[in-house]
């Protein structure tokens, strides 16, 4: 198979409670030409055995097991392994809609965008499950390709690196 269209990096540290839901959302993406790079950052719970279970059933699931070095290093290890045209991120206590990466990739591919961002739905489970759309891009143009220089408001939205995809070449060229 050729290089994947999207490499999805999943940083993992002691998230056994959520990890199956996360991985199910990724192995069932409508965009099939993906790789799912799970970087286990020294988990002490059953996270690694859950990752191994999924990797044994789906060749797109790749496990990198390492000692605990923290989030930044974990992401860099995943980026170093990624072969996809675009990079996506899903935190191991989150999940993605089944069509997320197909929809983001279609926009990126059709426009040549270096980055495609979206809003997301936040689930809180304090007193029962509460579901809320987080409009992190409020005040920014929707359904429009633009340069951040033309729309500087984009620099003031809440950071959410996991709500988009990023062109791997752009990240490499700018040492991000």
Coordinates of C-alpha atoms in Angstrom, one line a residue:
X1 CA 0.0 0.0 0.0
X2 CA 1.2 3.5 -0.7
X3 CA 1.8 6.0 2.0
X4 CA -1.2 6.8 4.1
X5 CA -3.2 9.9 3.4
X6 CA -3.4 10.7 7.2
X7 CA -1.2 9.6 10.1
X8 CA -3.2 9.9 13.3
X9 CA -1.0 10.2 16.4
X10 CA -2.4 9.0 19.6
X11 CA -0.4 9.9 22.7
X12 CA -1.2 7.3 25.4
X13 CA -0.6 7.5 29.2
X14 CA -2.7 5.6 31.6
X15 CA -6.0 6.0 29.8
X16 CA -7.3 2.4 30.0
X17 CA -10.8 3.7 30.9
X18 CA -11.2 5.6 27.6
X19 CA -8.8 3.9 25.2
X20 CA -11.1 1.3 23.6
X21 CA -13.6 4.0 22.7
X22 CA -10.8 6.1 21.2
X23 CA -9.4 3.2 19.2
X24 CA -12.8 2.1 17.9
X25 CA -13.4 5.6 16.6
X26 CA -10.2 5.4 14.7
X27 CA -10.2 1.9 13.2
X28 CA -13.8 2.6 12.0
X29 CA -12.9 5.9 10.1
X30 CA -14.6 6.2 6.7
X31 CA -11.1 7.2 5.4
X32 CA -9.4 3.9 5.3
X33 CA -6.0 4.9 4.0
X34 CA -4.7 6.0 7.4
X35 CA -2.1 4.9 10.0
X36 CA -2.8 5.1 13.7
X37 CA 0.4 5.7 15.6
X38 CA -0.1 5.0 19.3
X39 CA 2.8 6.2 21.4
X40 CA 2.6 4.6 24.8
X41 CA 4.4 7.0 27.2
X42 CA 5.2 4.5 29.9
X43 CA 1.7 3.7 31.0
X44 CA 1.4 1.7 34.2
X45 CA -2.2 0.6 33.7
X46 CA -3.5 -1.8 31.0
X47 CA -3.2 0.7 28.2
X48 CA -0.3 -1.2 26.5
X49 CA -2.2 -4.5 26.4
X50 CA -5.3 -2.7 24.9
X51 CA -3.0 -1.2 22.2
X52 CA -1.6 -4.7 21.5
X53 CA -5.1 -6.1 21.2
X54 CA -6.0 -3.5 18.5
X55 CA -2.7 -3.8 16.7
X56 CA -3.2 -7.6 16.4
X57 CA -6.5 -7.0 14.7
X58 CA -5.7 -4.0 12.5
X59 CA -2.4 -3.6 10.7
X60 CA -2.9 0.2 10.6
X61 CA -2.4 0.4 14.3
X62 CA 1.3 0.9 15.1
X63 CA 2.6 0.9 18.7
X64 CA 5.6 2.8 19.9
X65 CA 6.3 1.9 23.5
X66 CA 8.7 4.1 25.4
X67 CA 9.5 5.2 28.9
X68 CA 7.6 8.2 30.3
X69 CA 9.1 11.4 29.0
X70 CA 6.0 13.6 28.8
X71 CA 3.6 14.9 26.1
X72 CA 5.9 17.0 24.0
X73 CA 8.5 14.2 23.5
X74 CA 5.7 11.7 22.9
X75 CA 4.2 13.8 20.1
X76 CA 7.7 14.3 18.5
X77 CA 8.3 10.5 18.6
X78 CA 4.9 10.0 16.8
X79 CA 5.7 12.8 14.2
X80 CA 9.1 11.2 13.5
X81 CA 7.3 7.9 12.6
X82 CA 4.5 9.4 10.6
X83 CA 4.4 8.7 6.9
X84 CA 1.1 10.3 6.0
X85 CA 0.5 13.3 3.7
X86 CA -1.3 14.9 6.7
X87 CA -1.0 14.5 10.4
X88 CA -4.0 14.3 12.8
X89 CA -4.0 13.9 16.5
X90 CA -6.5 12.2 18.8
X91 CA -5.8 12.2 22.5
X92 CA -6.4 8.8 24.0
X93 CA -9.2 9.9 26.3
X94 CA -11.1 11.4 23.3
X95 CA -12.7 9.9 20.2
X96 CA -13.3 11.1 16.7
X97 CA -16.5 11.1 14.6
X98 CA -16.2 8.3 12.1
X99 CA -16.1 10.7 9.2
X100 CA -13.8 13.3 10.7
X101 CA -10.6 12.5 8.9
X102 CA -12.3 11.9 5.5
X103 CA -14.0 15.2 5.7
X104 CA -10.9 17.1 6.8
X105 CA -8.8 15.4 4.2
X106 CA -11.2 16.1 1.4
X107 CA -11.0 19.9 2.2
X108 CA -7.2 19.8 2.5
X109 CA -6.8 17.8 -0.7
X110 CA -9.2 19.8 -2.8
X111 CA -7.7 23.1 -1.6
X112 CA -4.0 22.3 -1.0
X113 CA -4.4 23.8 2.5
X114 CA -1.5 23.3 4.9
X115 CA -4.0 23.0 7.8
X116 CA -7.7 22.4 8.1
X117 CA -9.4 23.0 11.5
X118 CA -12.8 22.3 12.8
X119 CA -14.9 22.9 15.9
X120 CA -15.5 20.0 18.2
X121 CA -18.0 18.6 20.7
X122 CA -17.0 18.6 24.3
X123 CA -18.4 15.9 26.6
X124 CA -18.4 16.4 30.4
X125 CA -19.3 13.7 32.7
X126 CA -19.6 15.3 36.1
X127 CA -23.4 15.0 36.8
X128 CA -24.3 12.7 34.0
X129 CA -23.2 13.2 30.4
X130 CA -23.3 16.7 29.1
X131 CA -22.7 17.3 25.4
X132 CA -21.8 20.8 24.1
X133 CA -20.4 22.1 20.8
X134 CA -17.3 24.1 21.5
X135 CA -17.2 26.9 18.9
X136 CA -13.4 27.5 19.2
X137 CA -13.4 29.2 15.8
X138 CA -16.0 31.8 16.8
X139 CA -15.3 35.0 14.9
X140 CA -13.2 33.3 12.3
X141 CA -14.4 32.6 8.8
X142 CA -16.1 29.2 8.2
X143 CA -15.9 27.1 5.0
X144 CA -13.3 29.4 3.6
X145 CA -9.6 29.0 2.8
X146 CA -7.6 31.9 4.2
X147 CA -4.2 32.9 5.2
X148 CA -3.7 33.6 8.9
X149 CA -2.1 36.9 7.9
X150 CA -5.4 38.0 6.5
X151 CA -7.4 36.7 9.5
X152 CA -5.2 37.3 12.6
X153 CA -8.2 36.4 14.9
X154 CA -7.3 32.8 14.2
X155 CA -4.2 33.3 16.5
X156 CA -6.5 34.1 19.5
X157 CA -8.7 31.0 19.4
X158 CA -8.5 28.3 22.1
X159 CA -5.7 25.9 21.2
X160 CA -7.0 22.5 20.1
X161 CA -4.3 20.7 18.1
X162 CA -6.5 17.6 17.9
X163 CA -9.3 19.3 16.0
X164 CA -7.6 19.5 12.6
X165 CA -5.1 18.0 10.3
X166 CA -1.7 19.4 9.3
X167 CA 0.3 18.9 6.2
X168 CA 3.3 16.8 7.2
X169 CA 5.7 18.6 4.7
X170 CA 4.7 22.0 6.2
X171 CA 5.5 20.7 9.7
X172 CA 8.8 19.3 8.6
X173 CA 9.8 22.3 6.5
X174 CA 9.2 24.6 9.5
X175 CA 10.7 22.2 12.1
X176 CA 7.4 22.1 14.0

